[in-house]
PDB file of C-alpha atoms in Angstrom:
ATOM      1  CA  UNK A   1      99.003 215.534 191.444  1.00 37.00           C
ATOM      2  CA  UNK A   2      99.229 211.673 189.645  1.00 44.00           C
ATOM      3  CA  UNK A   3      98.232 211.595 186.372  1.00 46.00           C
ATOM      4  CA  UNK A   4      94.478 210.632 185.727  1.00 41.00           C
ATOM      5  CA  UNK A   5      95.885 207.138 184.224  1.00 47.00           C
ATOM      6  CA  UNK A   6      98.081 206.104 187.608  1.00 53.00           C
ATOM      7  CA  UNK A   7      95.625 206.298 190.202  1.00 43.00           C
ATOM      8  CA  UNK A   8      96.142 206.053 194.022  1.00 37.00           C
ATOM      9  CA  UNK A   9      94.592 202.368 194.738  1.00 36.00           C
ATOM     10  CA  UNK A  10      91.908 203.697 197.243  1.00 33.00           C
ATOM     11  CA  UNK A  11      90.061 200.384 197.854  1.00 31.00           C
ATOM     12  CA  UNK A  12      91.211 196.529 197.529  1.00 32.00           C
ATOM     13  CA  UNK A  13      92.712 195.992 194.437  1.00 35.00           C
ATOM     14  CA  UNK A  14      91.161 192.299 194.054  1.00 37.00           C
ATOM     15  CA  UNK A  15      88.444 194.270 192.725  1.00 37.00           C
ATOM     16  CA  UNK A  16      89.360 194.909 189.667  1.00 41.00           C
ATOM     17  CA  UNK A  17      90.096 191.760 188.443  1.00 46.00           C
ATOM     18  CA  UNK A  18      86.492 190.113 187.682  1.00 42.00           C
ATOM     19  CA  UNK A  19      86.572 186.033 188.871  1.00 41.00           C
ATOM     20  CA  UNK A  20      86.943 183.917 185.767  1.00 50.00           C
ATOM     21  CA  UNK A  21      88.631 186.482 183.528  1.00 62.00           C
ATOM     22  CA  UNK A  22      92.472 185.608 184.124  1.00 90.00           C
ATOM     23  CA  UNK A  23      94.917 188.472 182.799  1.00 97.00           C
ATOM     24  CA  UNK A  24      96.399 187.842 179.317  1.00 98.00           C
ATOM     25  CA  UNK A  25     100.040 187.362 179.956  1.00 98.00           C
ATOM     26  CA  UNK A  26     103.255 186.406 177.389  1.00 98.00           C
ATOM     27  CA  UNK A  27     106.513 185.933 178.755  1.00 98.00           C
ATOM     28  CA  UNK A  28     109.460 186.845 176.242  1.00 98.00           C
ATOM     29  CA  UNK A  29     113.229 186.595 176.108  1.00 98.00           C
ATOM     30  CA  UNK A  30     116.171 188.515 174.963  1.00 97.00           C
ATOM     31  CA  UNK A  31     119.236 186.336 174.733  1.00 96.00           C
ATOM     32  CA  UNK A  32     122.060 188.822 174.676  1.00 94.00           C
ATOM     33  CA  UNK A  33     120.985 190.902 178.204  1.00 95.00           C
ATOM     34  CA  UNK A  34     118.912 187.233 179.328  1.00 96.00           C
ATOM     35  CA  UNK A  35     116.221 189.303 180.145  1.00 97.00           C
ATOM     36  CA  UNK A  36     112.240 189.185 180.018  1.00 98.00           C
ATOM     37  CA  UNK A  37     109.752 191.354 178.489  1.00 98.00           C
ATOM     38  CA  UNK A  38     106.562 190.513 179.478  1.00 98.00           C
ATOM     39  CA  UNK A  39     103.329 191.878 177.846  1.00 98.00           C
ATOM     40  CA  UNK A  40     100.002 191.793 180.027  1.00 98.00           C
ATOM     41  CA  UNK A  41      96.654 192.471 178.601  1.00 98.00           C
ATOM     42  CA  UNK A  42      92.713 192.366 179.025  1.00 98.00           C
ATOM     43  CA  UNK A  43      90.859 190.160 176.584  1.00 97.00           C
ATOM     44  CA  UNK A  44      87.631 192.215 176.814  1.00 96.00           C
ATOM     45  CA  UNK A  45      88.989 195.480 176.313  1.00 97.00           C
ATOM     46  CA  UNK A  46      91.956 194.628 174.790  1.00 98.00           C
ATOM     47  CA  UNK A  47      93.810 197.111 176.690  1.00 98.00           C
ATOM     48  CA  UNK A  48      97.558 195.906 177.801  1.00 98.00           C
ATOM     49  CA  UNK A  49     100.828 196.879 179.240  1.00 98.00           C
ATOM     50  CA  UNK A  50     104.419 196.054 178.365  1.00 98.00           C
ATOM     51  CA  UNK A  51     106.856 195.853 181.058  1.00 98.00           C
ATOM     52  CA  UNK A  52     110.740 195.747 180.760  1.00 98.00           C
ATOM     53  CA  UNK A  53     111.080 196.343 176.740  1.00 98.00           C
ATOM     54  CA  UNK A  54     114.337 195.860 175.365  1.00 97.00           C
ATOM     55  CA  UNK A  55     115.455 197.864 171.876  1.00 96.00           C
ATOM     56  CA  UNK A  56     116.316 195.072 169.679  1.00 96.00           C
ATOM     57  CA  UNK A  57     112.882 193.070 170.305  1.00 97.00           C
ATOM     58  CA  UNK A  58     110.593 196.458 170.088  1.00 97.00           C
ATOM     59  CA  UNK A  59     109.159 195.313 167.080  1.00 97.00           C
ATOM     60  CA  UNK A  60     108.834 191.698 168.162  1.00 98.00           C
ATOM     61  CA  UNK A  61     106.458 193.278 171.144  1.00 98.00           C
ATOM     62  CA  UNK A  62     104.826 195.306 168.528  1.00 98.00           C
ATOM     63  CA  UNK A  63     104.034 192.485 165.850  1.00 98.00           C
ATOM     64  CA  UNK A  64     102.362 190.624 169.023  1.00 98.00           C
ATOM     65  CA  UNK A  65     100.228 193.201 170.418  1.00 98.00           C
ATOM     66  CA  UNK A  66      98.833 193.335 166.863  1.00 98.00           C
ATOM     67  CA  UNK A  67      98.555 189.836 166.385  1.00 98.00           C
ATOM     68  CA  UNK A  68      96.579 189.686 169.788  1.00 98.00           C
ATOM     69  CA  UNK A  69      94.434 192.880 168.847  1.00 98.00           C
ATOM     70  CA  UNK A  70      95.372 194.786 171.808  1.00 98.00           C
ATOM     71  CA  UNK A  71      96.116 198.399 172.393  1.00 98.00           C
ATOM     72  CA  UNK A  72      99.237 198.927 173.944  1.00 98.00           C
ATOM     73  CA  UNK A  73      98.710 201.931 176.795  1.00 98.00           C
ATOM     74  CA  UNK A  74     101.701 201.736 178.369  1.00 98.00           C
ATOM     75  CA  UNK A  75     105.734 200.356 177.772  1.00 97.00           C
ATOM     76  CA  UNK A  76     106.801 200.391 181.710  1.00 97.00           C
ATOM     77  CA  UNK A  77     110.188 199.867 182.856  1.00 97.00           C
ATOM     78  CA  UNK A  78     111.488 198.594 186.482  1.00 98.00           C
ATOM     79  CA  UNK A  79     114.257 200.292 186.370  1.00 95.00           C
ATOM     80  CA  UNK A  80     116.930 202.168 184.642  1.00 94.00           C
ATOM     81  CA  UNK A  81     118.142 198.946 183.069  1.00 91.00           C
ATOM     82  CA  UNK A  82     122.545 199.215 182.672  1.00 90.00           C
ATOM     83  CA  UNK A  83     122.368 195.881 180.522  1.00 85.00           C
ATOM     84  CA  UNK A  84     119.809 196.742 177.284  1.00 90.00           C
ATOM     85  CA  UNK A  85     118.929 200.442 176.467  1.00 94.00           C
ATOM     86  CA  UNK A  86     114.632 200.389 176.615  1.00 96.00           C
ATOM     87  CA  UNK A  87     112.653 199.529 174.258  1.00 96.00           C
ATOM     88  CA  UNK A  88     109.847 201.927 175.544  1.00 95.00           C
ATOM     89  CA  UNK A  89     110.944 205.292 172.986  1.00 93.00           C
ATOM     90  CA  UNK A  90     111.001 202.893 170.133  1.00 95.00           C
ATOM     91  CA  UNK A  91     107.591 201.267 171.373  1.00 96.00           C
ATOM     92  CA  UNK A  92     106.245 205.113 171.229  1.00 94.00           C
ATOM     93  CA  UNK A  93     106.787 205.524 167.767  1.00 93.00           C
ATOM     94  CA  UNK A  94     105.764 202.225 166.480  1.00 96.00           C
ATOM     95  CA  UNK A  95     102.570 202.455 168.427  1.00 97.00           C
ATOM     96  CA  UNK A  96     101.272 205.827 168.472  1.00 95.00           C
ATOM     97  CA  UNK A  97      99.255 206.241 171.979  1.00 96.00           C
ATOM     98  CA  UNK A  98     101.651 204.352 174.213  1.00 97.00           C
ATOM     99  CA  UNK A  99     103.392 206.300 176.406  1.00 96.00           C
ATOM    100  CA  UNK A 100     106.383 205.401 178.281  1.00 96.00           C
ATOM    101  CA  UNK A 101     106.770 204.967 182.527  1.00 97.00           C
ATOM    102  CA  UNK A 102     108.835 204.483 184.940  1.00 97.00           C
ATOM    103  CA  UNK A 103     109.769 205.313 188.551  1.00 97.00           C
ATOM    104  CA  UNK A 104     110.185 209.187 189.196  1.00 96.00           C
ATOM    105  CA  UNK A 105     112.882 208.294 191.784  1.00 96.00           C
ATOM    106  CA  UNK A 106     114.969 206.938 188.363  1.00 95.00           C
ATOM    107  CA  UNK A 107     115.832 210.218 187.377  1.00 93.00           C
ATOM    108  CA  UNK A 108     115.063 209.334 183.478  1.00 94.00           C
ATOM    109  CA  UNK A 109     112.472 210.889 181.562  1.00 93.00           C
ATOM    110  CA  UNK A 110     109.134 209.233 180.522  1.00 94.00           C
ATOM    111  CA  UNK A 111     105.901 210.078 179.715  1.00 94.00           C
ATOM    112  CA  UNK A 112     104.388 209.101 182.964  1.00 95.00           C
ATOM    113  CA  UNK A 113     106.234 209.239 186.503  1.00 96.00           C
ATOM    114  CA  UNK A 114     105.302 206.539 188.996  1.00 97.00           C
ATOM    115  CA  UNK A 115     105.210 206.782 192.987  1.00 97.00           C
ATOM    116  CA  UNK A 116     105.138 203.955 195.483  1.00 98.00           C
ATOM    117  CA  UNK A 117     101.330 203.096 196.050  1.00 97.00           C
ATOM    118  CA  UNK A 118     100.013 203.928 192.700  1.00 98.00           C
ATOM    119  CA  UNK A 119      98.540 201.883 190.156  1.00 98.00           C
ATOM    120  CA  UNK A 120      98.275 201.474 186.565  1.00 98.00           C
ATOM    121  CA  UNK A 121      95.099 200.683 184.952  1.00 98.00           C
ATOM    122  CA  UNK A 122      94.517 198.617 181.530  1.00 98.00           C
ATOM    123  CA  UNK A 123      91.180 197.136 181.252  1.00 97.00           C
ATOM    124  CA  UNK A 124      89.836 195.822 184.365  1.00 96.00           C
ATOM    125  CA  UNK A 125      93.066 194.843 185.484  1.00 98.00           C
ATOM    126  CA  UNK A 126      95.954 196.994 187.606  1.00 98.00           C
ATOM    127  CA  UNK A 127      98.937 196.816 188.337  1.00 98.00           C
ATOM    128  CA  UNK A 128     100.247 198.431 191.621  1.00 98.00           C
ATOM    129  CA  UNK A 129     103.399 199.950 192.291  1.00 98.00           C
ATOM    130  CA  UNK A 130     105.963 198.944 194.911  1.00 98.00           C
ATOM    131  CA  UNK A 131     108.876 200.408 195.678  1.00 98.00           C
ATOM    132  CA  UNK A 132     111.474 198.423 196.027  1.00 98.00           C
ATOM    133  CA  UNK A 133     115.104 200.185 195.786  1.00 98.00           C
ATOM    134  CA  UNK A 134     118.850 198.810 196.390  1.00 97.00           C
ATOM    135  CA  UNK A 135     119.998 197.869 192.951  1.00 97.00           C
ATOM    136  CA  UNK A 136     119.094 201.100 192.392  1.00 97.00           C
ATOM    137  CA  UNK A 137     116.908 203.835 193.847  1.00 96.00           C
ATOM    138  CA  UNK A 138     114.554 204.384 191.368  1.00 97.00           C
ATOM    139  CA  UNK A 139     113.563 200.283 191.475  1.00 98.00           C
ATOM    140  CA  UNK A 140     110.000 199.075 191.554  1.00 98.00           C
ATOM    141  CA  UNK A 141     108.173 195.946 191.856  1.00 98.00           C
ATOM    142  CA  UNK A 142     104.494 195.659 189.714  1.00 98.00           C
ATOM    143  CA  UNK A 143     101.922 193.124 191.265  1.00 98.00           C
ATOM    144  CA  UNK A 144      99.179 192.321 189.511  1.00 98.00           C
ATOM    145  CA  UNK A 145      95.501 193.694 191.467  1.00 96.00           C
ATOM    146  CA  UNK A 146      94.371 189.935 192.931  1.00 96.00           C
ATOM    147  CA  UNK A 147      98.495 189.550 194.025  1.00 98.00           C
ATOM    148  CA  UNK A 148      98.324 186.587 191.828  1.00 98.00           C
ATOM    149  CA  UNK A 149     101.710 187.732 190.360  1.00 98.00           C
ATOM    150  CA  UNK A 150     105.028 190.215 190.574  1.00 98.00           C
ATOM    151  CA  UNK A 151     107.343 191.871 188.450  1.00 98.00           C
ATOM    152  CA  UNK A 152     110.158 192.134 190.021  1.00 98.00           C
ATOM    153  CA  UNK A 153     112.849 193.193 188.011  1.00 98.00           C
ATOM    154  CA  UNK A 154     116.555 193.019 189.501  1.00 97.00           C
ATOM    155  CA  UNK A 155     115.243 193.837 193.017  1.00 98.00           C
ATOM    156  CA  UNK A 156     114.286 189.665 193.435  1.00 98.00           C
ATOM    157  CA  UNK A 157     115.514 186.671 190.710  1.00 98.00           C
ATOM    158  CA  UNK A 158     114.829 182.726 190.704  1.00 98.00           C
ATOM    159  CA  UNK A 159     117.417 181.961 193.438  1.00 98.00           C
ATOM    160  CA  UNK A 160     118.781 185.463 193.527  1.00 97.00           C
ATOM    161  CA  UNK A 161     118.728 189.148 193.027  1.00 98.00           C
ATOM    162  CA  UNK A 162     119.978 192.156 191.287  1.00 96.00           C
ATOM    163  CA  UNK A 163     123.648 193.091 192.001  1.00 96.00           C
ATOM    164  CA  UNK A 164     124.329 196.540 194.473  1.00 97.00           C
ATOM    165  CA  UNK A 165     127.763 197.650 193.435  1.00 94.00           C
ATOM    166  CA  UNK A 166     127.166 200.386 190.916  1.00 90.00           C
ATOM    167  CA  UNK A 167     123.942 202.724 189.804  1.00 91.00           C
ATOM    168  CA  UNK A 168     124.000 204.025 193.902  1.00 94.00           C
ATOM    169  CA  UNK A 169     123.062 200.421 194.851  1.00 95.00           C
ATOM    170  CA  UNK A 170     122.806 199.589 198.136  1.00 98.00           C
ATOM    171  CA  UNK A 171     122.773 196.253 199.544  1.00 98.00           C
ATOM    172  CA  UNK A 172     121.128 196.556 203.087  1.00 98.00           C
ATOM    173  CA  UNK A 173     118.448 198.591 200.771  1.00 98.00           C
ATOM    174  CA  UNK A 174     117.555 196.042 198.799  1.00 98.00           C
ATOM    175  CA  UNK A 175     117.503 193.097 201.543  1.00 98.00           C
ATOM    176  CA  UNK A 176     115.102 195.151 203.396  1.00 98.00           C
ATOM    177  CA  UNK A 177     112.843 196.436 200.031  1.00 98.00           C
ATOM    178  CA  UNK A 178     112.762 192.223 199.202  1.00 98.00           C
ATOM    179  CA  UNK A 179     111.437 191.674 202.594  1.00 98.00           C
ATOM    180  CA  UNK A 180     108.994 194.084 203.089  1.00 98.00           C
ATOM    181  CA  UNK A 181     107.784 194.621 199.653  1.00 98.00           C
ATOM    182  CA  UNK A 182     107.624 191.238 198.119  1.00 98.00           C
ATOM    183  CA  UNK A 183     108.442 188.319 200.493  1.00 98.00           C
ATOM    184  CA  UNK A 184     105.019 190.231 202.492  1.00 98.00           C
ATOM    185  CA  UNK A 185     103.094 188.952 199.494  1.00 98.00           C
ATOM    186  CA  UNK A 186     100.804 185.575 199.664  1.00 98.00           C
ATOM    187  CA  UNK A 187     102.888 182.352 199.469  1.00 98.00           C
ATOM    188  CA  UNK A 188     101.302 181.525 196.237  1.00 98.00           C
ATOM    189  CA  UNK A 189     102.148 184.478 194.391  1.00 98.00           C
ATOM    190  CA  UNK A 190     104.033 184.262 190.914  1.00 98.00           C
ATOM    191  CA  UNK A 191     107.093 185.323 190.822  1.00 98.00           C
ATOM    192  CA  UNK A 192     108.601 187.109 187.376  1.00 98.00           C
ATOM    193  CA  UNK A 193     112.016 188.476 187.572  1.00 98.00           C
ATOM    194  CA  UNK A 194     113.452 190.822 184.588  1.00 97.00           C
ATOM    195  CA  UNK A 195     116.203 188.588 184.320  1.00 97.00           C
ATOM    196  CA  UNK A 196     117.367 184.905 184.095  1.00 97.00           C
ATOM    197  CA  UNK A 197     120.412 183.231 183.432  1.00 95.00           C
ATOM    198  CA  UNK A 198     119.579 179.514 184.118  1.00 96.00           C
ATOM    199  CA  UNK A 199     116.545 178.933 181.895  1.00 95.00           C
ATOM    200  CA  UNK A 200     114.069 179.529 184.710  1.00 97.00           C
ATOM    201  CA  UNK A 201     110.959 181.326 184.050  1.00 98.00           C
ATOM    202  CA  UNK A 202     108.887 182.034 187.213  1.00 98.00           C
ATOM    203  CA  UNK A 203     109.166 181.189 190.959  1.00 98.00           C
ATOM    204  CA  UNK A 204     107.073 181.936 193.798  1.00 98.00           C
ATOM    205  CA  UNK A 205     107.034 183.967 196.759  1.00 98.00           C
ATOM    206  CA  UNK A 206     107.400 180.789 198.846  1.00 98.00           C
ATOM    207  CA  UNK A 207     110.037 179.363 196.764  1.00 98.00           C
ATOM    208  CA  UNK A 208     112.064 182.455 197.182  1.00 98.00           C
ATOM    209  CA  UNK A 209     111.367 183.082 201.157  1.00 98.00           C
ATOM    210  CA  UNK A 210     112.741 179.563 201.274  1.00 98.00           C
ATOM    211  CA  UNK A 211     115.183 178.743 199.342  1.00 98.00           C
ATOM    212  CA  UNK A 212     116.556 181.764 197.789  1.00 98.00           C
ATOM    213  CA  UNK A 213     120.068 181.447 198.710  1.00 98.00           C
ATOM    214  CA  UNK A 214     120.962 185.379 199.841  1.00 98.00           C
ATOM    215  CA  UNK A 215     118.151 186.042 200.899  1.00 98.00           C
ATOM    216  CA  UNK A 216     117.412 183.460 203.607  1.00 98.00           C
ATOM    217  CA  UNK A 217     120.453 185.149 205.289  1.00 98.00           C
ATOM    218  CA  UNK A 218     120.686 187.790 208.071  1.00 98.00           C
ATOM    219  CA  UNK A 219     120.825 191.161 206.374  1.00 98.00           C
ATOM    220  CA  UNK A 220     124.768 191.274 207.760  1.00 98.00           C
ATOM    221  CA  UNK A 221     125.247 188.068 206.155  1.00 98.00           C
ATOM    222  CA  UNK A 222     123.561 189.218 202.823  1.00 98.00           C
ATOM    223  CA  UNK A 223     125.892 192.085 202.745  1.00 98.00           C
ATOM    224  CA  UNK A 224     128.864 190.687 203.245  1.00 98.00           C
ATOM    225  CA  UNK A 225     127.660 188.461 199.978  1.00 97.00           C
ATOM    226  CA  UNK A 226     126.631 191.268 197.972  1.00 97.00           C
ATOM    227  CA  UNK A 227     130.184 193.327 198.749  1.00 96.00           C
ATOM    228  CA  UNK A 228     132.254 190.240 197.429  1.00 96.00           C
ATOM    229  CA  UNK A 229     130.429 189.071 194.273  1.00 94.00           C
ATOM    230  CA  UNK A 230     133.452 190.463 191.920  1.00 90.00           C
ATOM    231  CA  UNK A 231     131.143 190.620 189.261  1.00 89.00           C
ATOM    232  CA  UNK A 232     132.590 192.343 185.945  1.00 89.00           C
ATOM    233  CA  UNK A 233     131.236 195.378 184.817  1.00 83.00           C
ATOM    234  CA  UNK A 234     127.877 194.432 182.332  1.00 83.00           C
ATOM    235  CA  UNK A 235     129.154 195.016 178.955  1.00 82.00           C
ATOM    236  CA  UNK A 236     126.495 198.104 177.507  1.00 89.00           C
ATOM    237  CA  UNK A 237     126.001 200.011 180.663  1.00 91.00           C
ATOM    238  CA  UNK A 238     128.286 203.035 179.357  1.00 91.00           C
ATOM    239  CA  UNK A 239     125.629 202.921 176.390  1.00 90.00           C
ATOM    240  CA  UNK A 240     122.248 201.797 178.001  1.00 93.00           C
ATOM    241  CA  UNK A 241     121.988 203.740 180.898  1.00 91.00           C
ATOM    242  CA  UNK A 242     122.491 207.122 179.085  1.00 91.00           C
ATOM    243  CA  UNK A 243     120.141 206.127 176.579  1.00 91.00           C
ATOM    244  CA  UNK A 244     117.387 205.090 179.320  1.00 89.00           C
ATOM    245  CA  UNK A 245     117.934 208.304 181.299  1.00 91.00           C
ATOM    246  CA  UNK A 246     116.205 209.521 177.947  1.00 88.00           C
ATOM    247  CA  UNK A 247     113.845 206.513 178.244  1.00 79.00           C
ATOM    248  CA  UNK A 248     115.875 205.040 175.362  1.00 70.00           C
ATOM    249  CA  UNK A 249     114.641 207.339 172.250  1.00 63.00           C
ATOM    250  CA  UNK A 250     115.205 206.327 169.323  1.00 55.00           C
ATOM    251  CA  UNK A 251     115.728 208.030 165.550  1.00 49.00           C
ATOM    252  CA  UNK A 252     113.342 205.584 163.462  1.00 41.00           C
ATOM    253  CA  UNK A 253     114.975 205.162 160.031  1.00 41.00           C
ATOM    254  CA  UNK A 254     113.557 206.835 157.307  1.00 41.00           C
TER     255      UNK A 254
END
């Protein structure tokens, strides 16, 4: 059964999210891996998420949340990230009550394992959980409960996507996860990708349907892209993805 805290959305998510009481949202960036970490909270509660922590900017996150007055719940991850080892087992120490999450079909451990369909709850806000697997299998997309925005990690970038050629990737996967899961959004819909290496920030489901240059192929043509990228091997992923199979636990110093 799903934990109490990642509930099967049973009714329309839009529900959640009371008109004239936007989602508190901060966007941050890690240089060395280029990606983002983005923090999401309620301002009446003061409950909040994390999503896509990286190690070396854990206490960044933390000395925000604190700053804010919110209550972290939840570090989530996309993914089991080959670039950065998680922040998320750091993020448990530093704020006792968090507890880490990400995709059972990951293989890594974490406090709470997430299914396709469910949802996780921080104030009056949700996030629900989309599968969305062919950089790797255990990939998922969070959009927010009004589908106002999406996290998308590697599975969809500004102007690209998440490479297929190692962690069991699979290209025709992912070209049909992009489609169904995320380009079946509304139009309008904010796009947030873990990644950027171009000084974007955010793009739109439009925007991407459009003009997203792989993925406005045929899924044959995408393929034959994605098999012939030659793209070296990221630099930390003998360290990272051990270390995020273990949902990145750290030692603190004493």
């Amino acid at each position: 059964m799903a934990p109490a805290a990642l509930r099967v959305a049973g009714r329309r998510l839009s529900q959640h999210c009371r008109a004239g009481a936007p989602v508190l949202l901060r966007q941050m960036f890690e240089p060395t891996s280029c990606t983002y970490t983005y923090l999401l909270g309620d301002r009446e509660t003061r409950e909040a998420v994390l999503i896509d922590p990286v190690l070396e900017t854990a206490p960044r996150d933390v000395q925000l949340v604190k700053e804010l007055g919110l209550r972290l719940l939840y570090a989530v991850n996309t993914h089991c990230h080959a670039d950065h080892i998680t922040g998320s087992g750091l993020l448990r120490s530093l704020l006792p009550g968090c507890q880490s999450v990400i995709s059972r079909l990951s293989g890594a451990q974490a406090d709470l394992h997430i299914e396709d369909g469910q949802s996780i709850h921080f104030g009056r806000f949700a996030l629900e959980t989309r599968a969305s697997p062919g950089h790797t299998p255990g990939c998922v997309t969070f959009v927010l409960n009004d589908h106002s925005m999406a996290f998308t990690g590697d599975a969809l970038l500004i102007r690209g996507c998440g490479r297929t050629d190692f962690q069991q990737g699979c290209a025709k996967t992912l070209y049909h996860s992009v489609h169904e899961k995320i380009f079946t959004l509304p139009g309008d819909c904010l796009i947030y990708p873990a990644h950027d290496y171009h000084g974007l920030t955010v793009s739109t489901v439009e925007e991407e349907r459009t003009l997203n240059p792989r993925l406005t192929l045929s899924c044959e043509e995408f393929v034959k892209v994605m098999e012939n990228l030659n793209l070296p091997k990221p630099h930390q992923i003998d360290i990272a993805v051990p270390a995020n199979m273990r949902c990145g636990v750290q030692t603190l110093p004493s």
